[in-house]
Short mmCIF file of C-alpha atoms and ligand atoms in Angstrom, two decimals:
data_model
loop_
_atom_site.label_atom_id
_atom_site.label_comp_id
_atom_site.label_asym_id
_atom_site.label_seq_id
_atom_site.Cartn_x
_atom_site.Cartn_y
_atom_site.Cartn_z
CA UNK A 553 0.00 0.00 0.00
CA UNK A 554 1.47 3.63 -1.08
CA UNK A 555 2.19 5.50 1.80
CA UNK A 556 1.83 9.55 2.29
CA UNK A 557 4.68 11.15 3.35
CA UNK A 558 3.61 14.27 2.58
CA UNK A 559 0.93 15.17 4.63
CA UNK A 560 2.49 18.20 6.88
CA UNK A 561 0.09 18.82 9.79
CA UNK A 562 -0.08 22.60 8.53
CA UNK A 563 -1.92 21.45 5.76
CA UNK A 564 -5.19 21.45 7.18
CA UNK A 565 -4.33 25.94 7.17
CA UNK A 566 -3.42 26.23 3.56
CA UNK A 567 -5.02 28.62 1.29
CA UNK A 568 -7.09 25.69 -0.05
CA UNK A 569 -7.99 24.03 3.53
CA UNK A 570 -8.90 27.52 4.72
CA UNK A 571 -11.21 28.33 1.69
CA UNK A 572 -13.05 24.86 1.58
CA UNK A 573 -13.80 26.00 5.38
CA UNK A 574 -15.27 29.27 4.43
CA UNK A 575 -17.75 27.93 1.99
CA UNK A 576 -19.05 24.80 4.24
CA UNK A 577 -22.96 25.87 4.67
CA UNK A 578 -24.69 25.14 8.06
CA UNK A 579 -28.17 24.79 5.74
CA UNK A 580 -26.18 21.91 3.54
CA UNK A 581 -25.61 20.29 7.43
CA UNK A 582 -29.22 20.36 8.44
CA UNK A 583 -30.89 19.52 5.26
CA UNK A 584 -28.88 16.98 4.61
CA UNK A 585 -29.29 15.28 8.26
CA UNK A 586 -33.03 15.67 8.01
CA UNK A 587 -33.33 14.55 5.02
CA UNK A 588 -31.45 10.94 6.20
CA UNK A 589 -33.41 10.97 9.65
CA UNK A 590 -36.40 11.37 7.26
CA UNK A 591 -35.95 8.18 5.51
CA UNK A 592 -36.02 5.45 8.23
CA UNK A 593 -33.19 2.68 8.80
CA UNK A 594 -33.75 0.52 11.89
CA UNK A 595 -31.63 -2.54 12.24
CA UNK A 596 -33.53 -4.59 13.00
CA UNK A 597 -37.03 -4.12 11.40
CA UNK A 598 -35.81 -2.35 8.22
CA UNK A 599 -33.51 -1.87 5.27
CA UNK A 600 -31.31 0.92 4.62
CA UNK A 601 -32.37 0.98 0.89
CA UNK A 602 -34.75 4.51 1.65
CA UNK A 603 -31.89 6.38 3.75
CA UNK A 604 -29.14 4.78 0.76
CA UNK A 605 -31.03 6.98 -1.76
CA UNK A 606 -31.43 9.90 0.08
CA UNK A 607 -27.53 9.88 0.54
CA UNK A 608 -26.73 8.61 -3.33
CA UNK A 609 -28.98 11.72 -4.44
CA UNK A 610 -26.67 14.41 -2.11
CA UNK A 611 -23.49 12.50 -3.25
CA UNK A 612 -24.86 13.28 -6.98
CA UNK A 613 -25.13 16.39 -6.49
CA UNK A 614 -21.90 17.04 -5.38
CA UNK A 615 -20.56 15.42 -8.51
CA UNK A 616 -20.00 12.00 -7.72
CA UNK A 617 -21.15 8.96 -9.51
CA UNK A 618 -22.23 6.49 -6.46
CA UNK A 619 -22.87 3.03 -6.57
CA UNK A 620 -24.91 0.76 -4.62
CA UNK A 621 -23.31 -1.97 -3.48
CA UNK A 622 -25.27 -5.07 -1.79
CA UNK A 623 -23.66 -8.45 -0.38
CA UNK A 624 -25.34 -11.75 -0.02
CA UNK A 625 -28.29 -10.24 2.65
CA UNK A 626 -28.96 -7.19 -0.24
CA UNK A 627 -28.47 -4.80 2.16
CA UNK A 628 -27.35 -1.26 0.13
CA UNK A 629 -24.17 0.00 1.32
CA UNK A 630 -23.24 3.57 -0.75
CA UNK A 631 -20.03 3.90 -2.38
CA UNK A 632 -18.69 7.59 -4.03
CA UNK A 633 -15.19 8.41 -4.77
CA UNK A 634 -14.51 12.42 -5.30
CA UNK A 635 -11.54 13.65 -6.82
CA UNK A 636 -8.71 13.12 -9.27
CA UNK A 637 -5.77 10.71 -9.04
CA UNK A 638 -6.08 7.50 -7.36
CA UNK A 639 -3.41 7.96 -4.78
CA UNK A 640 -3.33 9.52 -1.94
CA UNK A 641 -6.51 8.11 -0.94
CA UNK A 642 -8.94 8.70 1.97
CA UNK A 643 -12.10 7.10 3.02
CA UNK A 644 -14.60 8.01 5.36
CA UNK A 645 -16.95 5.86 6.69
CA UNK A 646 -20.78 6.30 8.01
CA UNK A 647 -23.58 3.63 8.65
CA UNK A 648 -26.77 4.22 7.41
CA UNK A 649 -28.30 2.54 9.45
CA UNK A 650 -29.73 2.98 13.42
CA UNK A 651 -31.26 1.36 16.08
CA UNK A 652 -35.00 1.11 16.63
CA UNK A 653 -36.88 4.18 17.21
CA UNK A 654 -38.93 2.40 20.20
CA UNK A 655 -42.46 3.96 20.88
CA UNK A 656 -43.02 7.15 19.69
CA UNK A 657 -45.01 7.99 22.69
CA UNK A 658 -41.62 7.84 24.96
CA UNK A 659 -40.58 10.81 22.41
CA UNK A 660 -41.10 14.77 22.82
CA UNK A 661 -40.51 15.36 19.21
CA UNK A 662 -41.63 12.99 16.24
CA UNK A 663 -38.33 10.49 16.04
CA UNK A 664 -38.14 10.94 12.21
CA UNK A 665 -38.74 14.50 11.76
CA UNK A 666 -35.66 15.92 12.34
CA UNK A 667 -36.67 18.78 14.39
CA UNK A 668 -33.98 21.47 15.63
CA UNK A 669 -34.79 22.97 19.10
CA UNK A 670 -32.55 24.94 21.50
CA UNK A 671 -29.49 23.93 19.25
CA UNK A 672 -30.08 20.91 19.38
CA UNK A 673 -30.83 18.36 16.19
CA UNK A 674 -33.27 15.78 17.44
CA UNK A 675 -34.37 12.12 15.86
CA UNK A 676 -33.54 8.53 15.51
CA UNK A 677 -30.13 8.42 14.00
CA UNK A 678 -28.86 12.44 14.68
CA UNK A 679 -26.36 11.43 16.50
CA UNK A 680 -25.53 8.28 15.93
CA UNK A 681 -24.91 8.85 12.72
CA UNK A 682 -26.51 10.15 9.59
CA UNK A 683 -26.19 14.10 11.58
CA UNK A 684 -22.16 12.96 10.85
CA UNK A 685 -22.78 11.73 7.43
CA UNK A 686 -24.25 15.01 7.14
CA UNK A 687 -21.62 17.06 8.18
CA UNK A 688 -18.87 14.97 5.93
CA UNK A 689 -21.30 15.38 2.58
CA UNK A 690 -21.64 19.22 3.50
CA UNK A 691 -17.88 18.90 3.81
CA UNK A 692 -17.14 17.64 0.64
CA UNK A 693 -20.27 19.73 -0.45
CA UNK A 694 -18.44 23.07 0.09
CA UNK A 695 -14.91 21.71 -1.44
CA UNK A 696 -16.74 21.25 -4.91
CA UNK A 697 -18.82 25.16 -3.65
CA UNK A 698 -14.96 26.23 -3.51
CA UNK A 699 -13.91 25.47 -6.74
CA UNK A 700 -11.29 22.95 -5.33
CA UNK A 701 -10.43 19.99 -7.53
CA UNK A 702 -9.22 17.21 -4.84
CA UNK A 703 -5.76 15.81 -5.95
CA UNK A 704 -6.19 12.09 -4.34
CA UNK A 705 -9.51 10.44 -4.22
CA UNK A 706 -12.07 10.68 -1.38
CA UNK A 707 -14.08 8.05 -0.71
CA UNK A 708 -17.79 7.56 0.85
CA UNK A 709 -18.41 4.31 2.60
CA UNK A 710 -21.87 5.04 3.76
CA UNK A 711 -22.56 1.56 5.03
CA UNK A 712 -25.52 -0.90 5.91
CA UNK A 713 -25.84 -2.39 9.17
CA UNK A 714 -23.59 -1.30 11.53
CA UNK A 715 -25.72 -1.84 14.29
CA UNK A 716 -25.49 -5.53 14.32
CA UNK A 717 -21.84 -5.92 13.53
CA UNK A 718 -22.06 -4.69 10.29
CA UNK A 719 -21.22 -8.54 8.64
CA UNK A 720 -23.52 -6.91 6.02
CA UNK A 721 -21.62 -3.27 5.49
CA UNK A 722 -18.73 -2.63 6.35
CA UNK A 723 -17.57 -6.48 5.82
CA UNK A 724 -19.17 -7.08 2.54
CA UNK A 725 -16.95 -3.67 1.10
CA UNK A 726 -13.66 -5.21 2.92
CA UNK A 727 -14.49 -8.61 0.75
CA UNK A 728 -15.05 -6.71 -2.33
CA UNK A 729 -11.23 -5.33 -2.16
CA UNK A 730 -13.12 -1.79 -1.38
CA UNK A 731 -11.15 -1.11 1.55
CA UNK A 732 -7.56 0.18 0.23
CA UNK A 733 -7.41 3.39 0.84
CA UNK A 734 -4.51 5.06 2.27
CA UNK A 735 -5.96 6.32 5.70
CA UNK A 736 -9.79 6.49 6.94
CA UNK A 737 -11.94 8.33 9.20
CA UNK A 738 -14.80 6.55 11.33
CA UNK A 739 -17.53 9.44 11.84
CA UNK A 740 -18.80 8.11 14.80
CA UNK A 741 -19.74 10.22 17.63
CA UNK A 742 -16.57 11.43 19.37
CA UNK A 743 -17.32 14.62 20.65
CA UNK A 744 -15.17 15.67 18.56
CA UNK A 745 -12.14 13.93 20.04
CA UNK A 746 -9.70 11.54 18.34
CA UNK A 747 -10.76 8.28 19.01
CA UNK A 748 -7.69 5.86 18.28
CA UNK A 749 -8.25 2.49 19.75
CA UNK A 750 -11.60 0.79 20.72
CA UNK A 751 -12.72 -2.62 22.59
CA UNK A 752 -13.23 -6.02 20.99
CA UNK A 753 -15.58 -8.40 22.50
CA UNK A 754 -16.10 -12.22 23.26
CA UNK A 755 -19.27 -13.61 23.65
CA UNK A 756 -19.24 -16.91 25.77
CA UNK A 757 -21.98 -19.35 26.77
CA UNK A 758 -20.90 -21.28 30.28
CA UNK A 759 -23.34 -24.53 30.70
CA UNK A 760 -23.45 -25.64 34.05
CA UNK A 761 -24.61 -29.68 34.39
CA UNK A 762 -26.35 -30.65 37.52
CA UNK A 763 -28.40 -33.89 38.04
CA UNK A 764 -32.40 -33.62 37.96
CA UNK A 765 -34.64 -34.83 40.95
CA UNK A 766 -37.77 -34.63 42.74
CA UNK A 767 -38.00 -30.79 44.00
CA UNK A 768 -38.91 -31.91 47.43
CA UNK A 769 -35.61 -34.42 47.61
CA UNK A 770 -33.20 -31.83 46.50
CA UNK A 771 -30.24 -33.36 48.05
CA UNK A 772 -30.90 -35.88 45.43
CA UNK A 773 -29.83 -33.91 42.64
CA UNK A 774 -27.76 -31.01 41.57
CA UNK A 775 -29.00 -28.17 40.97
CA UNK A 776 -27.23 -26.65 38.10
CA UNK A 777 -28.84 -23.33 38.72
CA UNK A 778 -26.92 -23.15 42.28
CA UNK A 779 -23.79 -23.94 40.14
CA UNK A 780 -23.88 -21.70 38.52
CA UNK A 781 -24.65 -18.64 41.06
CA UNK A 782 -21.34 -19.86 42.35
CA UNK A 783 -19.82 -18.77 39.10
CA UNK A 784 -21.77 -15.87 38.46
CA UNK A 785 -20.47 -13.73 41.80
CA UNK A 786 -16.98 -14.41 40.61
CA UNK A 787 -16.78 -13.85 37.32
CA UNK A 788 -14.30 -10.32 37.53
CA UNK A 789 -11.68 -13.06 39.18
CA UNK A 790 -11.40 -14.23 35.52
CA UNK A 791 -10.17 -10.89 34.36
CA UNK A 792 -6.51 -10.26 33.33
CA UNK A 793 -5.12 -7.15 35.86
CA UNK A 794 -4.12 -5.59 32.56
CA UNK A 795 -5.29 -1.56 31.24
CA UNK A 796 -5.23 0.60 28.07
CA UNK A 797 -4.32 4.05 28.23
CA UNK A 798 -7.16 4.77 26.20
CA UNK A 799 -9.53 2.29 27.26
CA UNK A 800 -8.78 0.85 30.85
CA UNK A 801 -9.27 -3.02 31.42
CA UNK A 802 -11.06 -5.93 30.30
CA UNK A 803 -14.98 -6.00 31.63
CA UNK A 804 -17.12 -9.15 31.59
CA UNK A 805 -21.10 -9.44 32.29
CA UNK A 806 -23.50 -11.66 32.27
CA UNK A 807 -26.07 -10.77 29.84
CA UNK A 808 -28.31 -13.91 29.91
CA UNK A 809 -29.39 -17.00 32.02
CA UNK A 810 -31.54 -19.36 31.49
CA UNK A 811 -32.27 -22.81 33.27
CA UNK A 812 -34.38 -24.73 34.72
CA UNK A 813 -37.84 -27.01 33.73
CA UNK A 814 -40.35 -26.95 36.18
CA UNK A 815 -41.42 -25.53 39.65
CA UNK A 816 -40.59 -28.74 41.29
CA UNK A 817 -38.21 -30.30 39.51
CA UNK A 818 -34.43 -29.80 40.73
CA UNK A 819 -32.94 -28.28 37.56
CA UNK A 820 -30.12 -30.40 35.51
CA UNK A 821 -28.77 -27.39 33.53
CA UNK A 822 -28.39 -23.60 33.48
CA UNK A 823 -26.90 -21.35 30.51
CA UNK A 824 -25.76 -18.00 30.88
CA UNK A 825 -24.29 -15.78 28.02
CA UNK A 826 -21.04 -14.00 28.87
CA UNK A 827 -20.34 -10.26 27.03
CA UNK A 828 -16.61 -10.04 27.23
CA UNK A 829 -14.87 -7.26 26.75
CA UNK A 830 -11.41 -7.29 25.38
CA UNK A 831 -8.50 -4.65 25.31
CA UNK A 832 -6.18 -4.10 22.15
CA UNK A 833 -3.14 -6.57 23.03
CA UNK A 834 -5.76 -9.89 23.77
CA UNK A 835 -5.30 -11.79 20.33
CA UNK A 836 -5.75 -15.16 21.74
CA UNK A 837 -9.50 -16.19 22.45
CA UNK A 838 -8.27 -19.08 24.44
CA UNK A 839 -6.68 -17.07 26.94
CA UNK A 840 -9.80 -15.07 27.44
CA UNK A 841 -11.69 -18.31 28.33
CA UNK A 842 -9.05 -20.34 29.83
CA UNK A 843 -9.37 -17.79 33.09
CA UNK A 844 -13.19 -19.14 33.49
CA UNK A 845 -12.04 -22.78 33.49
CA UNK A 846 -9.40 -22.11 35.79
CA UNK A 847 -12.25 -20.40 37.99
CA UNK A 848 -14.43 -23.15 37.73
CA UNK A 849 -11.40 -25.59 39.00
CA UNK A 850 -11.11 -23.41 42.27
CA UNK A 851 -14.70 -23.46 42.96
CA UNK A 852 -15.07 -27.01 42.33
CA UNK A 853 -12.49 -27.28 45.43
CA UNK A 854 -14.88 -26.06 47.68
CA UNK A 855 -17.87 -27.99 45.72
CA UNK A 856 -17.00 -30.95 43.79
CA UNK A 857 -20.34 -31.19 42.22
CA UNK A 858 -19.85 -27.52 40.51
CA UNK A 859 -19.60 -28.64 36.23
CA UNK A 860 -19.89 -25.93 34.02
CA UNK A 861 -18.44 -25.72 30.19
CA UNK A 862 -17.64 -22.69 28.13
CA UNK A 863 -18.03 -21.84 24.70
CA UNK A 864 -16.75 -19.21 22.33
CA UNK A 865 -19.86 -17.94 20.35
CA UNK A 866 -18.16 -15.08 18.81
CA UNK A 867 -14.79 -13.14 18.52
CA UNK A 868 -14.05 -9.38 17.67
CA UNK A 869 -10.24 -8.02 18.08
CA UNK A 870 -10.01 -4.92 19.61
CA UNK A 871 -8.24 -2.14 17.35
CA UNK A 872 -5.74 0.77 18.12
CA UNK A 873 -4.53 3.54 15.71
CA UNK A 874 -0.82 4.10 15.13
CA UNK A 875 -0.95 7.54 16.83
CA UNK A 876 1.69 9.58 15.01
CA UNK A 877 0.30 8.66 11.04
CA UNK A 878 -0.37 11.49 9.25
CA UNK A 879 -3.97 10.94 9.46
CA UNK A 880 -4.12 10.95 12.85
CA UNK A 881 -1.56 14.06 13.05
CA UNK A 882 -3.68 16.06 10.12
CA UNK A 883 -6.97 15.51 12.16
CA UNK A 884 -5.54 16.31 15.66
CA UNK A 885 -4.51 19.85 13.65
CA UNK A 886 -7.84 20.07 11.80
CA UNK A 887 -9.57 20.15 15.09
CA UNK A 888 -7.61 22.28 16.87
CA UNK A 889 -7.59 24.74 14.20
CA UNK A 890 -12.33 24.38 14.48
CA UNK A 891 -12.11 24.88 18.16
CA UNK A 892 -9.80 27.93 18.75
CA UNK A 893 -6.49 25.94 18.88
CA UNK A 894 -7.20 23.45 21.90
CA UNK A 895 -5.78 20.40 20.76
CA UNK A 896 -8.23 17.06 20.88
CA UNK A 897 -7.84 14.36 23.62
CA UNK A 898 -7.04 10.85 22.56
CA UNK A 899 -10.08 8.68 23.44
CA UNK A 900 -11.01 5.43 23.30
CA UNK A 901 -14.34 3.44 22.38
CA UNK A 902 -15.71 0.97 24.73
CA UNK A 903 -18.25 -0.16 22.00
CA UNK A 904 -17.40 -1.84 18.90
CA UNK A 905 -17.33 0.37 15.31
CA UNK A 906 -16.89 -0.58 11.71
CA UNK A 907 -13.62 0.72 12.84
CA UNK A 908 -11.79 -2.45 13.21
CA UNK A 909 -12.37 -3.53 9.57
CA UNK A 910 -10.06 -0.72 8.51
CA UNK A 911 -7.56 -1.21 11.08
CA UNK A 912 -7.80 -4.85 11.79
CA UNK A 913 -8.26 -6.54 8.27
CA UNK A 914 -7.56 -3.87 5.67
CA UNK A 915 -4.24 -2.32 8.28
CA UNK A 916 -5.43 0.82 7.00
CA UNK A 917 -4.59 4.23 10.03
CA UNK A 918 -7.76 4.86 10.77
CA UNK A 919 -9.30 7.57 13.51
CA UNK A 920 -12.80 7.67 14.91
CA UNK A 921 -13.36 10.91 14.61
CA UNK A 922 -17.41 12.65 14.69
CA UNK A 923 -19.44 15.11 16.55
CA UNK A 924 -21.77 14.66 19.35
CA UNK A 925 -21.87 12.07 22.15
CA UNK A 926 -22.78 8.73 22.45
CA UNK A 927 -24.49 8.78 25.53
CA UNK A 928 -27.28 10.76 23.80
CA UNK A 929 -27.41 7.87 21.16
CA UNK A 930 -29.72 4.28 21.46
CA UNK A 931 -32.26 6.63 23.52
CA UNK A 932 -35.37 8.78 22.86
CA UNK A 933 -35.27 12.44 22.59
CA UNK A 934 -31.98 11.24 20.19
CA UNK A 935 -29.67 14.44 19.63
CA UNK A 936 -26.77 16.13 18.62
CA UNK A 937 -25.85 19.80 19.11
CA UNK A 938 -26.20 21.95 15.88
CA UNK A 939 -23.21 23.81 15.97
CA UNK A 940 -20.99 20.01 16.36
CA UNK A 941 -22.15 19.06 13.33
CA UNK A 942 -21.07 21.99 11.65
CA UNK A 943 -17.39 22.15 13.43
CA UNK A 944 -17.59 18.49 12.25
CA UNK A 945 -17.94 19.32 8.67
CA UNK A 946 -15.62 21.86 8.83
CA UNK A 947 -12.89 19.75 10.19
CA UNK A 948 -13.64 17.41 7.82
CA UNK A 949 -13.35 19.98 5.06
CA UNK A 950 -9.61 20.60 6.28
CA UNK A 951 -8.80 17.00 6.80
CA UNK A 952 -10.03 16.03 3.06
CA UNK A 953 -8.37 19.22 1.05
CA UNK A 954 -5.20 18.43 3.80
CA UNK A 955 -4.55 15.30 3.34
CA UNK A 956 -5.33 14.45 -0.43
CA UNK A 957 -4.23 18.15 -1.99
CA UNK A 958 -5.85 20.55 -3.51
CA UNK A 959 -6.00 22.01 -7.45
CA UNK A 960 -7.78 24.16 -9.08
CA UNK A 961 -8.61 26.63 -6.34
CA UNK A 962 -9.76 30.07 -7.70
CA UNK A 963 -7.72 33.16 -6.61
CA UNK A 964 -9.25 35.45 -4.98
CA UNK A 965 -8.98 39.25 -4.51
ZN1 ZN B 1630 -22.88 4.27 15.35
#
């Protein structure tokens, strides 16, 4: 893969950076976001296919030619490339799609509308994250407005199905050799921090065996369920005393039990699901679970009769940014430069993003990098402030005319 060299962090204040800056429109912002909230994408209950068109039209219109692309499921994931040569190359990366609205009754404004009140951008989706693919199509919206011809290529990923892992976004462009560009930005919310590195997860099911009897001859039997309440107390003893910077430790939970067969029946099994949470550095999934089985062993030498299994469901590597690559370096700048010369804290993501494709499987820099907050998104009353999005697609404006190079920019004055 080509690397830039080239990108000096003063880049994002060049003639061309600054100019693509002046002509970013807050109206592009907002009518754009609206116009995605307006065009529902729950996942699950819905395709993106509506909010896919809605962002195909704006890319259009800014000159692009964008293509649909669907994998096995047919879910529409939107790819655009803007700009001239192929290298350097940048993409950025949305997903279309949201979580449930929920009842509309547990709303104060209409959860697709799109309504703006006290600053504030509310509906399913504003924040997390069509109000950021918003701000990175008025972005690229006010480089064309400019007059700026981008030297490298700039490339919309505006993916399906992010919600649920996105195995039918994100994945289905890394299988289709789509993901080799030279850098990419993540737009999820950051609050307008750098996010560089980000949690994986394991997902474990522990089955604890008992023997079945009479409920009124319970000494007869073993009751799994008690088995595994012996377990569940101690589950943090099965977590590595090991931190991120960015991220802090490991966390585990148990997010599911089940067992049991009748009111009087001394219950023979109980299942719980485990959400594990990794830290970049844990590679190996068996030394994630091997810390349960040891737990289980020192249990079982207080009560023999304690059998419980585990098995690995599912497996998603954390991912880190190299912090000093130029994208990382031209975006720290960029943001600095929006918000009056404070530099951005380096954040990490305790949830999982689309983010690890490009870092994990494509080795591509990547930064998570959006406005607004998460802990506004997944709820009712969904929002993100106005004037983020805006500093959002004016950083991006910098970031894209920084870091590919700019032509064709008319003089002025
Ligand atoms: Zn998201």
């Amino acid at each position: 893969m080509p690397v830039v060299t080239s990108a000096d962090a003063s880049a994002v204040r060049s003639p061309a950076a600054d100019a693509a800056v002046l002509a970013v429109e807050a109206d592009d912002v907002i009518r754009f976001a609206r116009a995605l909230i307006a065009a529902p994408s729950e996942n699950p209950g819905a395709t993106e296919d509506e909010a896919a068109t809605v962002a195909a039209d704006i890319l259009s219109s800014i000159g692009a030619r964008p293509e649909i692309v669907r994998g096995d499921a047919d879910r529409p994931s939107v790819v655009a490339r803007l700009g001239g040569a192929d290298r350097p190359s940048l993409a950025w990366n949305g997903h279309l799609d949201t979580v449930p609205a929920g009842e509309p009754e547990t709303w104060s404004h209409p959860p697709f509308a799109g309504d703006v009140a006290d600053g504030r951008l509310i509906g399913r989706g504003a924040v997390d994250m069509k109000g950021a693919i918003a701000a990175a199509l008025a972005g690229a919206a006010a480089i064309a407005r400019a007059g700026i011809d981008l030297r490298g290529s700039l490339w919309f990923h505006l993916v399906a199905d992010e919600e649920l892992s996105g195995v039918h976004g994100t994945k289905v462009l890394w299988e289709r050799g789509l993901l080799d560009q030279d850098a990419a930005i993540v737009g999820e919310a950051s609050g307008l921090q750098l996010g560089l590195a980000e949690r994986g997860g394991a997902w474990i099911t522990a089955t604890a065996f008992g023997a079945a009897a009479h409920g009124s001859y319970p000494e007869r039997g073993v009751n799994a369920i008690t088995s595994m309440a012996r377990l569940l107390l101690r589950l943090p003893e099965a977590l590595p005393d090991i931190s991120h910077p960015l991220i802090g430790g490991p966390t585990v939970n148990a997010a599911l039990i089940e067992g049991g067969t009748a009111p009087n029946v001394v219950p023979d099994r109980c299942a719980i699901e485990i959400d594990r949470r990794t830290i970049p550095g844990e590679t190996d999934p068996a030394a994630v679970v091997a810390p349960f089985e040891r737990l289980v062993e020192q249990i079982r030498r207080e009560h023999p009769e304690v059998a419980i299994t585990f098995v690995l469901n599912e497996w998603c590597d954390a991912a880190e940014s190299p912090p000093d690559d130029p994208i990382v370096r031209l975006a720290r700048e960029a943001l600095a430069t929006e918000t009056g010369g404070r530099a951005p804290a380096a954040v990490g993501f305790s949830g999982i993003t689309d983010a690890r494709y490009y870092l994990n499987e494509a080795r591509i820099p990547t930064v998570i990098l959006g406005p607004g907050s998460l802990t506004a998104a997944h709820a009712a009353d969904e929002w993100v402030p106005v004037a983020e999005l805006v500093a959002a697609a004016r950083a991006y404006a910098r970031i894209f005319v920084a870091f590919l190079g700019a032509e064709g920019l008319r003089k002025s004055g």
